[in-house]
CSV table of C-alpha atoms and ligand atoms in Angstrom, one decimal:
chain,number,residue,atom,x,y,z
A,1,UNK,CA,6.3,1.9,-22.4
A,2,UNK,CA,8.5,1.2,-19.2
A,3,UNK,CA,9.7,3.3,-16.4
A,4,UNK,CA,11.9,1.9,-14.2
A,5,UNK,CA,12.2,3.5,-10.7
A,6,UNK,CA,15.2,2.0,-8.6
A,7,UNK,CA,15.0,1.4,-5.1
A,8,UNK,CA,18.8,1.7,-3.4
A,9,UNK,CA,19.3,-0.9,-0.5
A,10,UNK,CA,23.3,-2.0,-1.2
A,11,UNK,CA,23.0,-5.3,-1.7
A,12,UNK,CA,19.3,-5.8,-1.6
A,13,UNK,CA,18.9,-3.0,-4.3
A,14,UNK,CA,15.8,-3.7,-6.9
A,15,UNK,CA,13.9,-2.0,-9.7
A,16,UNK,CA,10.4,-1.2,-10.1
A,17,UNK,CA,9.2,-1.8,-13.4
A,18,UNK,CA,5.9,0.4,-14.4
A,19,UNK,CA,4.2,0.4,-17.8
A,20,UNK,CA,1.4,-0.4,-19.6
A,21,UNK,CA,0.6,-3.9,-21.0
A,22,UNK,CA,4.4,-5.2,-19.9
A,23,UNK,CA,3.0,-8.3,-17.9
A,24,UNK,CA,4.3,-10.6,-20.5
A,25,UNK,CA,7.7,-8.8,-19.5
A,26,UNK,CA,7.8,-10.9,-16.4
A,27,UNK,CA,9.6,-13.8,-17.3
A,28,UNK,CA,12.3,-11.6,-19.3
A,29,UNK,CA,12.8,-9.4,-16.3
A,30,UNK,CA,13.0,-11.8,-14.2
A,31,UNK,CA,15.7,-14.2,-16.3
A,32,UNK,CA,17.5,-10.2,-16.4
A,33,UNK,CA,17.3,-10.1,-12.1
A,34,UNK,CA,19.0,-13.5,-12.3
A,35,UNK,CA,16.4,-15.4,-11.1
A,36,UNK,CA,16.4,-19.0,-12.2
A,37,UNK,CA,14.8,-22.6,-11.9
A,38,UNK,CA,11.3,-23.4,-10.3
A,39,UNK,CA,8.7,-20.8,-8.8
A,40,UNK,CA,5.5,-20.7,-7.5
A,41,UNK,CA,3.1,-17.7,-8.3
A,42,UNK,CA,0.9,-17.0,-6.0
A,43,UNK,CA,-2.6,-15.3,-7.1
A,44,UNK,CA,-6.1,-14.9,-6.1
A,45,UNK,CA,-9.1,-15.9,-7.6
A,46,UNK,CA,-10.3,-12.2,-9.4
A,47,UNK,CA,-6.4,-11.8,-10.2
A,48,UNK,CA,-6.3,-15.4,-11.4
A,49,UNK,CA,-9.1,-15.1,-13.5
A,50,UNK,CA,-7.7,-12.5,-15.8
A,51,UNK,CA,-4.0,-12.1,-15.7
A,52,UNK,CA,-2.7,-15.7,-14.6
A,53,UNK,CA,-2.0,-17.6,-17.6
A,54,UNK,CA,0.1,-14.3,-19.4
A,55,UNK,CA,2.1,-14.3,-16.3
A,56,UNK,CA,2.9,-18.3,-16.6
A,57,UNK,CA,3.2,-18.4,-20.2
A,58,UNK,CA,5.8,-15.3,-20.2
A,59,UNK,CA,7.8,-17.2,-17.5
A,60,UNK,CA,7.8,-20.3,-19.2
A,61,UNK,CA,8.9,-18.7,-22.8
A,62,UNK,CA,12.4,-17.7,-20.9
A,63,UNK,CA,12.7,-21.2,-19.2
A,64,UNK,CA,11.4,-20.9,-16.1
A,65,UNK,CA,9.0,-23.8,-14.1
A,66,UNK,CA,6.0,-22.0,-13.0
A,67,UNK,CA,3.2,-23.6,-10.7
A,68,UNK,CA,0.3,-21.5,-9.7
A,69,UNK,CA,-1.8,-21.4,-6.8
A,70,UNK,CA,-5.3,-19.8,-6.3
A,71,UNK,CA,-6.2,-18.6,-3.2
A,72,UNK,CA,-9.7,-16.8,-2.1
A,73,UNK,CA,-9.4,-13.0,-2.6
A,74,UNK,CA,-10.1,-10.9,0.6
A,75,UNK,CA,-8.6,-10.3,3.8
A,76,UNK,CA,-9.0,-13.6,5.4
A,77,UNK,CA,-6.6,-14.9,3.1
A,78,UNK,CA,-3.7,-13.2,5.1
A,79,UNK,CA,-2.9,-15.9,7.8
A,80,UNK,CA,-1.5,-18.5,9.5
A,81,UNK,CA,-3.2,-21.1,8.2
A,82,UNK,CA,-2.6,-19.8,4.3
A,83,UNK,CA,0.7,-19.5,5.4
A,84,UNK,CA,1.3,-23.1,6.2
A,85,UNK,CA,-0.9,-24.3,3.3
A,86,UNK,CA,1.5,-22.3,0.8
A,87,UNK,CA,4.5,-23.7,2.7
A,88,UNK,CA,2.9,-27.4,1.8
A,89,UNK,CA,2.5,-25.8,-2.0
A,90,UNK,CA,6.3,-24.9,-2.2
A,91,UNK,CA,7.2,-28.4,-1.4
A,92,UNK,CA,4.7,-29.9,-3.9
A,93,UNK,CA,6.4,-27.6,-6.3
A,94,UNK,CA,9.3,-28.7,-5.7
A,95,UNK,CA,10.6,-25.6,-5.2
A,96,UNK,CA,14.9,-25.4,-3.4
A,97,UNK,CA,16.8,-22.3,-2.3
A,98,UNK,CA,17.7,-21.5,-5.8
A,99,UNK,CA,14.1,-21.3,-6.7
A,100,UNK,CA,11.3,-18.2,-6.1
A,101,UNK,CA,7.9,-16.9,-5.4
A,102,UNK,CA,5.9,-14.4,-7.8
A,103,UNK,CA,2.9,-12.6,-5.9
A,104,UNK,CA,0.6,-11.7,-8.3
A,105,UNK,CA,-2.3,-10.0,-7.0
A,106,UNK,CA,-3.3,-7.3,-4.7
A,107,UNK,CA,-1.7,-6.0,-1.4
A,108,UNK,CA,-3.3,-9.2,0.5
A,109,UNK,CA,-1.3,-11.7,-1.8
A,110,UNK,CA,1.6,-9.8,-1.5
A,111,UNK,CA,2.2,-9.9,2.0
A,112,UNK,CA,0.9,-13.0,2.5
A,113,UNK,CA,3.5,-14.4,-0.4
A,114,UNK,CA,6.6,-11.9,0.5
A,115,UNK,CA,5.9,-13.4,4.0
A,116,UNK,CA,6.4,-17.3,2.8
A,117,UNK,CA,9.2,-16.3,0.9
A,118,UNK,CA,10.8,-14.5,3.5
A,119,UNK,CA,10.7,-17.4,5.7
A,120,UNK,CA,10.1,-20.8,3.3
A,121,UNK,CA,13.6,-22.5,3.6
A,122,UNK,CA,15.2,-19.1,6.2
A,123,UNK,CA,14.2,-17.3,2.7
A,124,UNK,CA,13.7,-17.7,-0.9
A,125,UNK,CA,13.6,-14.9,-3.3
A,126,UNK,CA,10.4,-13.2,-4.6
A,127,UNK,CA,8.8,-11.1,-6.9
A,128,UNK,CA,5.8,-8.5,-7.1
A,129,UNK,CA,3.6,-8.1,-9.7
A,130,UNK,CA,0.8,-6.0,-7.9
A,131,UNK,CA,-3.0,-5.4,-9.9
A,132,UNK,CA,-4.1,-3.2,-7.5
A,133,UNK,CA,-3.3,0.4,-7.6
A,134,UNK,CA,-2.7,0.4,-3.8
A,135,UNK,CA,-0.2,-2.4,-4.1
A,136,UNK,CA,1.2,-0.8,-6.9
A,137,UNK,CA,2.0,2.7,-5.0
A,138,UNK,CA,2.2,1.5,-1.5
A,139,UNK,CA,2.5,-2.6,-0.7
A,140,UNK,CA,4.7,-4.2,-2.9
A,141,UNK,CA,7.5,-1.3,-2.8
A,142,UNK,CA,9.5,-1.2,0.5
A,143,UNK,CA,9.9,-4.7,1.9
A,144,UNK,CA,6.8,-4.9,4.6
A,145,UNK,CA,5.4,-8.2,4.5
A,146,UNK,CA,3.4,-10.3,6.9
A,147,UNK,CA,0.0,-11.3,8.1
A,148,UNK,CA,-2.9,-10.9,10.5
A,149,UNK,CA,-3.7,-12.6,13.5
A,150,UNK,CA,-7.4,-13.2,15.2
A,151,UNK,CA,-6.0,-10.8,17.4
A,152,UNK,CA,-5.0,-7.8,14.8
A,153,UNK,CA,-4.1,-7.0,11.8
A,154,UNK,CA,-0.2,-7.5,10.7
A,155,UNK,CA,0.9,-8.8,13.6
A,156,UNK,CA,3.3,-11.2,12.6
A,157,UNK,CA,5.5,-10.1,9.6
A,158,UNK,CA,9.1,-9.7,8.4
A,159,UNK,CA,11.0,-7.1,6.1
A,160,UNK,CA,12.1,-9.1,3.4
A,161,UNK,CA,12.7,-7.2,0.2
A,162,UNK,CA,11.5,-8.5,-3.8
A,163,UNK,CA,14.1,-9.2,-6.4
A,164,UNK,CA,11.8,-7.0,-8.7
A,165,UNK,CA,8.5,-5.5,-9.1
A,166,UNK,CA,6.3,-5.0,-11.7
A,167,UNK,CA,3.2,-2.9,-12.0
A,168,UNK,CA,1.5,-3.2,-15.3
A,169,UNK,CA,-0.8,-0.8,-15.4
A,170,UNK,CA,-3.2,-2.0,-18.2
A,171,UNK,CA,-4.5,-4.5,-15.2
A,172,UNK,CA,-6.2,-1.5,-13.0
A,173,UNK,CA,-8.5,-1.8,-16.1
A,174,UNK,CA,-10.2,-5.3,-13.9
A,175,UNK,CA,-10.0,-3.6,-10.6
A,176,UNK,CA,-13.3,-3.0,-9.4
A,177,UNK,CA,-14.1,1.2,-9.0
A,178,UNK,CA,-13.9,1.5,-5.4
A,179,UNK,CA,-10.7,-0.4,-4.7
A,180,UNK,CA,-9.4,1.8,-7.6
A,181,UNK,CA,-10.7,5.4,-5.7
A,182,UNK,CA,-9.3,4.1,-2.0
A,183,UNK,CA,-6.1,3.7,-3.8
A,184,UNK,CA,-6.1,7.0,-4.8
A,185,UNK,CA,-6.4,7.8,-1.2
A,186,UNK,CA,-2.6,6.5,-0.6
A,187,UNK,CA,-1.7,8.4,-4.2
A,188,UNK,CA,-2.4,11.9,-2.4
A,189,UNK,CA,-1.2,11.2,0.9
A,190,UNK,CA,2.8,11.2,-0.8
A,191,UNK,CA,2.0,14.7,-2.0
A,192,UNK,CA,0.6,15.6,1.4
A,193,UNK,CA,4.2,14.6,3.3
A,194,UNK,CA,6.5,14.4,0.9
A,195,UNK,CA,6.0,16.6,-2.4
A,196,UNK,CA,4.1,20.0,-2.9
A,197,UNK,CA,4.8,20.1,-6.7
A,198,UNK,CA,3.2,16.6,-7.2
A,199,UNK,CA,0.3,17.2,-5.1
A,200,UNK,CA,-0.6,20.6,-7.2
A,201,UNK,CA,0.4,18.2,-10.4
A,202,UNK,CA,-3.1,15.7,-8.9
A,203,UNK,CA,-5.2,18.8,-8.4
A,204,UNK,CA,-4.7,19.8,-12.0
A,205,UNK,CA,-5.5,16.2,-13.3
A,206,UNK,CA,-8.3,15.9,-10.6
A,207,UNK,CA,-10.9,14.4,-13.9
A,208,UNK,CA,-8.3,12.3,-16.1
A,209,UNK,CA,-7.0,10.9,-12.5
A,210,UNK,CA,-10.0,9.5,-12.4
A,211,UNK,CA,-10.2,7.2,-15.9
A,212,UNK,CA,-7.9,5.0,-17.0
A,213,UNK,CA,-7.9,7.0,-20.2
A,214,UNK,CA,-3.8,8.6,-20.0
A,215,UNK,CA,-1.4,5.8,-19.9
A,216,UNK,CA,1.3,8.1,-19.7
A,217,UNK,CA,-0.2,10.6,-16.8
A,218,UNK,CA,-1.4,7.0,-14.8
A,219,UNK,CA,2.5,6.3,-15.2
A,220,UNK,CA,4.0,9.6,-14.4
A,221,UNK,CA,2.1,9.1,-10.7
A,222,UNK,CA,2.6,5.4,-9.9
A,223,UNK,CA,6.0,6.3,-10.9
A,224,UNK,CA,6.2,9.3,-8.5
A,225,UNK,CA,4.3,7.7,-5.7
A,226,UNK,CA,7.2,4.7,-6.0
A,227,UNK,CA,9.8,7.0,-6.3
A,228,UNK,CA,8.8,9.0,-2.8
A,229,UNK,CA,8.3,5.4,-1.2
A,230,UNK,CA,11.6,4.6,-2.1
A,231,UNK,CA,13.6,7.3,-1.1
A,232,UNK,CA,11.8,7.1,2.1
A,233,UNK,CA,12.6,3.5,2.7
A,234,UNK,CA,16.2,3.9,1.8
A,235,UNK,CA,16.6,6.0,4.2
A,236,UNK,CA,14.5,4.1,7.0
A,237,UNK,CA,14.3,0.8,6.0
A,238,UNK,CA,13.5,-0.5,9.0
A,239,UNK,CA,11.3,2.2,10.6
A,240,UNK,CA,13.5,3.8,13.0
A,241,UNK,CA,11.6,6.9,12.5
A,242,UNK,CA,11.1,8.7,9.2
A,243,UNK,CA,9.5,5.8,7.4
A,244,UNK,CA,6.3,6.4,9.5
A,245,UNK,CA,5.2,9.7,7.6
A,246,UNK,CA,4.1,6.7,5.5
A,247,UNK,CA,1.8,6.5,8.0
A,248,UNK,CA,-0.3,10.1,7.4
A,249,UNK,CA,-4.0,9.6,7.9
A,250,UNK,CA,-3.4,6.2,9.2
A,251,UNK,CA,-3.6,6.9,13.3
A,252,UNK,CA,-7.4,7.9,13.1
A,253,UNK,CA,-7.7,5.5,9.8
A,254,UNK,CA,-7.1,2.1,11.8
A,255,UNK,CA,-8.6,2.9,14.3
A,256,UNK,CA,-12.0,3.7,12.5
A,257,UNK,CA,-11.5,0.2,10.2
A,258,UNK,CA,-11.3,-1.4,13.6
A,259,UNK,CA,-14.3,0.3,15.3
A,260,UNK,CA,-16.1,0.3,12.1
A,261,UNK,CA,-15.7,-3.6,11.6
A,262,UNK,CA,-12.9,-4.5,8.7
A,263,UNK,CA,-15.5,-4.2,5.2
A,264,UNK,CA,-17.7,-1.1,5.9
A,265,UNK,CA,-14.8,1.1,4.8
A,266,UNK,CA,-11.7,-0.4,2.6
A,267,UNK,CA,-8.6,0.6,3.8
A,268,UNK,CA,-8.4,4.1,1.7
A,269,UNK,CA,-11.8,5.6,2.7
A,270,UNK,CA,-10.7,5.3,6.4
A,271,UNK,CA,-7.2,6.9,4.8
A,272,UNK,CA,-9.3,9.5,3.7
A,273,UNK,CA,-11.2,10.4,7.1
A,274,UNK,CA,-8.4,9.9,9.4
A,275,UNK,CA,-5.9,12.5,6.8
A,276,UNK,CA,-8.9,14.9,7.4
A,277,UNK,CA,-8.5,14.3,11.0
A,278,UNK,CA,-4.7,15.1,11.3
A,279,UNK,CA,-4.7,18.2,8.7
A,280,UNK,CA,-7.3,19.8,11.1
A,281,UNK,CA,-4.9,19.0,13.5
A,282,UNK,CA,-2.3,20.0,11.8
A,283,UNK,CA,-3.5,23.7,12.2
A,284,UNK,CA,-3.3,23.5,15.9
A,285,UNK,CA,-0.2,21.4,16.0
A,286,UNK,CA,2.1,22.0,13.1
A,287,UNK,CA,1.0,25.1,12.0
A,288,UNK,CA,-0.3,24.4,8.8
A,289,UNK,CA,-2.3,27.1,6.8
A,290,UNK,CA,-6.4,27.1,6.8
A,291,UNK,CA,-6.3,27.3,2.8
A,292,UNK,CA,-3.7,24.9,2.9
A,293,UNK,CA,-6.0,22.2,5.1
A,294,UNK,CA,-9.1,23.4,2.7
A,295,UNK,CA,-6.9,22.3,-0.4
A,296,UNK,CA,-6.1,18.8,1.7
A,297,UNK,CA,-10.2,18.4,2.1
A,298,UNK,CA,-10.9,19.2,-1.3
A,299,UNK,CA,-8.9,16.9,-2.9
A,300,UNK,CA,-10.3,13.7,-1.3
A,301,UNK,CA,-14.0,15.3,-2.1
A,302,UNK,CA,-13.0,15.9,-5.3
A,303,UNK,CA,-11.9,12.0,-5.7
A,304,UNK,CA,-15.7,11.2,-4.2
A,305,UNK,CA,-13.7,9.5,-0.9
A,306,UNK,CA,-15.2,9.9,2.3
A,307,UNK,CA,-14.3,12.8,4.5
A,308,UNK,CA,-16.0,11.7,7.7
A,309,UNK,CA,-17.6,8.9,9.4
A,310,UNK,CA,-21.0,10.0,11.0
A,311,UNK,CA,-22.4,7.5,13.8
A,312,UNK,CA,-18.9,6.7,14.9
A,313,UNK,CA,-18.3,7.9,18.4
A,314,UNK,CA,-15.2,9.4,20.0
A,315,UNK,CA,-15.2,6.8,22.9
A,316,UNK,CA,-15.3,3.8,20.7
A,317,UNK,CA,-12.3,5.1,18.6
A,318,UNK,CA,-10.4,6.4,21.4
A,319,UNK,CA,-10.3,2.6,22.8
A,320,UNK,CA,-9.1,1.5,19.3
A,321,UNK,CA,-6.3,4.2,19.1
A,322,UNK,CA,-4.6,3.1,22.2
A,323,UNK,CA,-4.3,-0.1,20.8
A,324,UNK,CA,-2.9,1.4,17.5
A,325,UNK,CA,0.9,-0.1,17.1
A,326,UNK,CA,2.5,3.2,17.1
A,327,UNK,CA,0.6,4.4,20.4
A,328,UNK,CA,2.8,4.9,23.3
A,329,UNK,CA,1.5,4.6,27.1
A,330,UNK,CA,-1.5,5.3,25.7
A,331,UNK,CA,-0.5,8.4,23.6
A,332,UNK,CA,-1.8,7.8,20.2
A,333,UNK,CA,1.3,9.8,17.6
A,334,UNK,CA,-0.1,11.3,14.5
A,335,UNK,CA,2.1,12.4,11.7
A,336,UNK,CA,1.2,16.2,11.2
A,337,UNK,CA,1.9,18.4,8.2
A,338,UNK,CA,3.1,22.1,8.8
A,339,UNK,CA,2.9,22.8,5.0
A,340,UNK,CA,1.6,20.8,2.1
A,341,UNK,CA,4.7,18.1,1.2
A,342,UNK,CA,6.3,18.7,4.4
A,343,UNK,CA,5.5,16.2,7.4
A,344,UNK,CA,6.7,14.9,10.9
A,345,UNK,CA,6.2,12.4,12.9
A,346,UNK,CA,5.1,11.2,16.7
A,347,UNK,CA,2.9,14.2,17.3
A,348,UNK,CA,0.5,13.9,20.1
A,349,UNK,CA,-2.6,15.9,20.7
A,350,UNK,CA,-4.3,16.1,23.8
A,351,UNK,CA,-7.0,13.9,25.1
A,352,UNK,CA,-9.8,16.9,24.9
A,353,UNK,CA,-8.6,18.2,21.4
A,354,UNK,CA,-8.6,14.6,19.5
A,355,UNK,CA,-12.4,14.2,21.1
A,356,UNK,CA,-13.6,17.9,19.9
A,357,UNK,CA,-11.5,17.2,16.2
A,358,UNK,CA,-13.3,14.2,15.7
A,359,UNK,CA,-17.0,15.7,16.5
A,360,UNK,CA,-16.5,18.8,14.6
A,361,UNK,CA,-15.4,15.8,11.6
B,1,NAD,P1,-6.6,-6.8,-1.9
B,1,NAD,O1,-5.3,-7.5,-2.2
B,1,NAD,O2,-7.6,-7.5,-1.1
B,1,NAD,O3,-7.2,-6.4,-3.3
B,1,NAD,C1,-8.5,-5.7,-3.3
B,1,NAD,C2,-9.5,-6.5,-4.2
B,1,NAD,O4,-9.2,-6.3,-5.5
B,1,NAD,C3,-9.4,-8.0,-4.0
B,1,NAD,O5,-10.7,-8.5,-4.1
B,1,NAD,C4,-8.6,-8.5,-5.2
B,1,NAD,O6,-9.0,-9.8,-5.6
B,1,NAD,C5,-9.0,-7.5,-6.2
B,1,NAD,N1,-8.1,-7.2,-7.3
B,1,NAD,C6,-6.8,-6.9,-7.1
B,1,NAD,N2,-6.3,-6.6,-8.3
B,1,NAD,C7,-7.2,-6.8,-9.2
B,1,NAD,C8,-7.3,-6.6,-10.6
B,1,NAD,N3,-6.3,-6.1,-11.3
B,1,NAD,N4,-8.5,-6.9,-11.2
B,1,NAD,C9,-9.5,-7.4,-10.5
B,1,NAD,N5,-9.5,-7.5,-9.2
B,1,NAD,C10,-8.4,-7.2,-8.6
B,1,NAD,O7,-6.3,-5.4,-1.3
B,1,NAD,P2,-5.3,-4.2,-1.5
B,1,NAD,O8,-6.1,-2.9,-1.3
B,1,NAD,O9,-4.6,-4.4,-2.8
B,1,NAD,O10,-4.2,-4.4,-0.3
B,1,NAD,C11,-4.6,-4.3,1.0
B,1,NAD,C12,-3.7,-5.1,1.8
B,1,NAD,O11,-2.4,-4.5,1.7
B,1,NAD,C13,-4.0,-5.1,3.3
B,1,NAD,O12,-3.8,-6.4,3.8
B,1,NAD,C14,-2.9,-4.2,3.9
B,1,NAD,O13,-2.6,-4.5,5.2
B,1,NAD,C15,-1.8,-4.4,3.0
B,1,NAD,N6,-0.8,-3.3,2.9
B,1,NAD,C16,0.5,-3.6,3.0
B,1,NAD,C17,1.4,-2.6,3.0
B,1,NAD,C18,2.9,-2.9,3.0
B,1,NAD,O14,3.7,-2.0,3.1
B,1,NAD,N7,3.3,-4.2,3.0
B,1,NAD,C19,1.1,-1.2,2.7
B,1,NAD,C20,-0.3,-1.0,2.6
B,1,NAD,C21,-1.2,-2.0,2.7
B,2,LIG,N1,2.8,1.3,4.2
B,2,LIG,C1,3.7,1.9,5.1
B,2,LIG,C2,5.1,1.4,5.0
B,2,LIG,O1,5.4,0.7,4.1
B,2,LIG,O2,5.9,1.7,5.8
């Protein structure tokens, strides 16, 4: 089974490949893209461990010189210093202009690799191949890649789009539980801005969206999830402006990841609690329905993600807001829904409303 989902960008135009059990694809699809010559793949050690040597052997069948590197899964892995350790790696490799980088792995790897491709030699080519369902619906679709610094997260980054992606789906099967759930997290928010009809399509699935049991229904949303991301970055590659309704949930999200300490939530839970946050205030602000905002709450409890964040006080969160990349002179902008699959952005919400929103959370 393979769905392709194109993402239109002239010249820098790509597919994304989706199945089940199609990582031994890779090499085929990526002789197809034109790729040629040496690469390095780029993995981390849980990826490694179960999906590495498929993805070398189906390069090598088609003629292509593979090298690996294994890299410590988490977080930490996304920096500087991986950066100029990879750039070392490329070198070893023997890796030229002509030649490209596969990140294999979660949305850590593929930022970190997208960003040492996009700047390894002014820029080499590259190619996802995320594991993780957020990758596959959210990091390795749109050309965002980068790093963090002591100072912040993805601070330093470049838009530098893949040749190709490919999300085989039969590797969610490894991912542990809770990274799988937090994914989820990004799955809903593209029926919460972007598509009624698919958001009432994950309410009726609610149970089976929760196995890996239906390849075919676990396709039919990856697939629609890239499919909205790709429209939107068409449009906005760059984030002049619509691109951030990408960012629904995510004001009051970072900022609770960075009060809370990065680990006590993963990146989806504090999706969850901060898309609570901004339906409540959509209410107020965009004039979204009550049973509408009910349906919005429901959802995430019915996925078993968090829908608040007791012990975490409105001070502490408002200092991490104004920090928050999108917050102007000190005005934190939310992205606001006035009905289910229709969003805007740079919404503010006065000072005494956010506090009373998040107590009543
Ligand atoms: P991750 O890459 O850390 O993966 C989560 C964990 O799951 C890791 O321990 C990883 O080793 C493991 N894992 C991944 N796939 C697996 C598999 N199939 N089997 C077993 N274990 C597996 O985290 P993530 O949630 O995938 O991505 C988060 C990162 O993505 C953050 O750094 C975030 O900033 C970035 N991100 C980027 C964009 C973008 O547009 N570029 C968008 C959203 C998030
Ligand atoms: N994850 C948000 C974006 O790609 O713009």
């Amino acid at each position: 089974m393979l769905y392709d989902v194109p993402v239109h960008l002239g010249d820098r135009s790509y597919n994304i490949h989706i199945g089940a059990e199609i990582l031994g694809q890779l090499g085929g699809l990526c002789a197809t893209a034109g790729l040629k010559g040496k690469c390095l793949v780029i993995t981390d050690e849980n990826v490694a461990e179960h999906y590495l040597q498929t993805a070398l052997e189906s390069l090598d069948q088609v003629g292509l010189k593979a090298s690996a590197v294994t890299l410590p899964a988490g977080e930490q892995t996304k920096c500087g210093d991986q950066v100029f350790a990879l750039y070392s790696k490329c070198i070893e490799a023997g890796l030229d202009r002509h030649s490209f980088v596969v990140a294999l792995g979660g949305g850590v790897i593929g930022d970190l690799a997208g960003y040492v491709a996009a700047t390894f030699l002014r820029g080499i080519p590259f190619v996802q191949v995320p594991t993780s369902l957020l990758s596959m619906v959210d990091s390795s679709v749109g050309g965002k890649t980068g790093i963090n610094l002591p100072e912040g997260k993805n601070l330093v980054g470049a838009f530098y789009q893949p040749q190709l992606v490919l999300a085989d789906l039969k590797t969610l099967e490894t991912l542990p539980e809770r990274e799988y759930r937090a994914g989820l997290a990004e799955v809903v928010k593209y029926g919460i801005i972007y598509d009624a009809p698919f958001f009432q399509l994950l309410e009726d699935n609610i149970d089976e969206l929760q196995t890996l049991d239906n390849d075919e229904l676990l396709a039919k949303v990856v697939g629609r999830c890239c499919e909205v991301k790709a429209d939107v970055v068409s449009k906005d590659e760059r984030e002049g402006g619509l691109r951030a309704i990408l960012n629904f949930g995510h004001t009051a999200g970072h900022a609770l990841e960075n009060v809370a300490g990065y680990g006590e939530y993963v990146h989806g839970e504090a999706v969850s609690i901060g898309s609570i946050f901004a339906a409540r205030a959509s209410i107020e602000f965009s004039g979204l329905s009550q049973p509408e905002c009910d349906r919005i709450e429901q959802i995430f409890q019915d996925l078993k993600l968090p829908v608040n964040a007791p012990g975490y006080n409105w001070s502490n969160l408002r200092v991490a807001l104004s920090v928050d990349k999108k917050t102007v002179g000190g005005m934190p902008k939310f992205v606001l829904v006035s009905e289910i699959g229709k969003s805007s952005i740079g919404n503010e919400i006065p000072e005494e409303r956010m506090e009373t929103l998040w107590n009543e959370l």
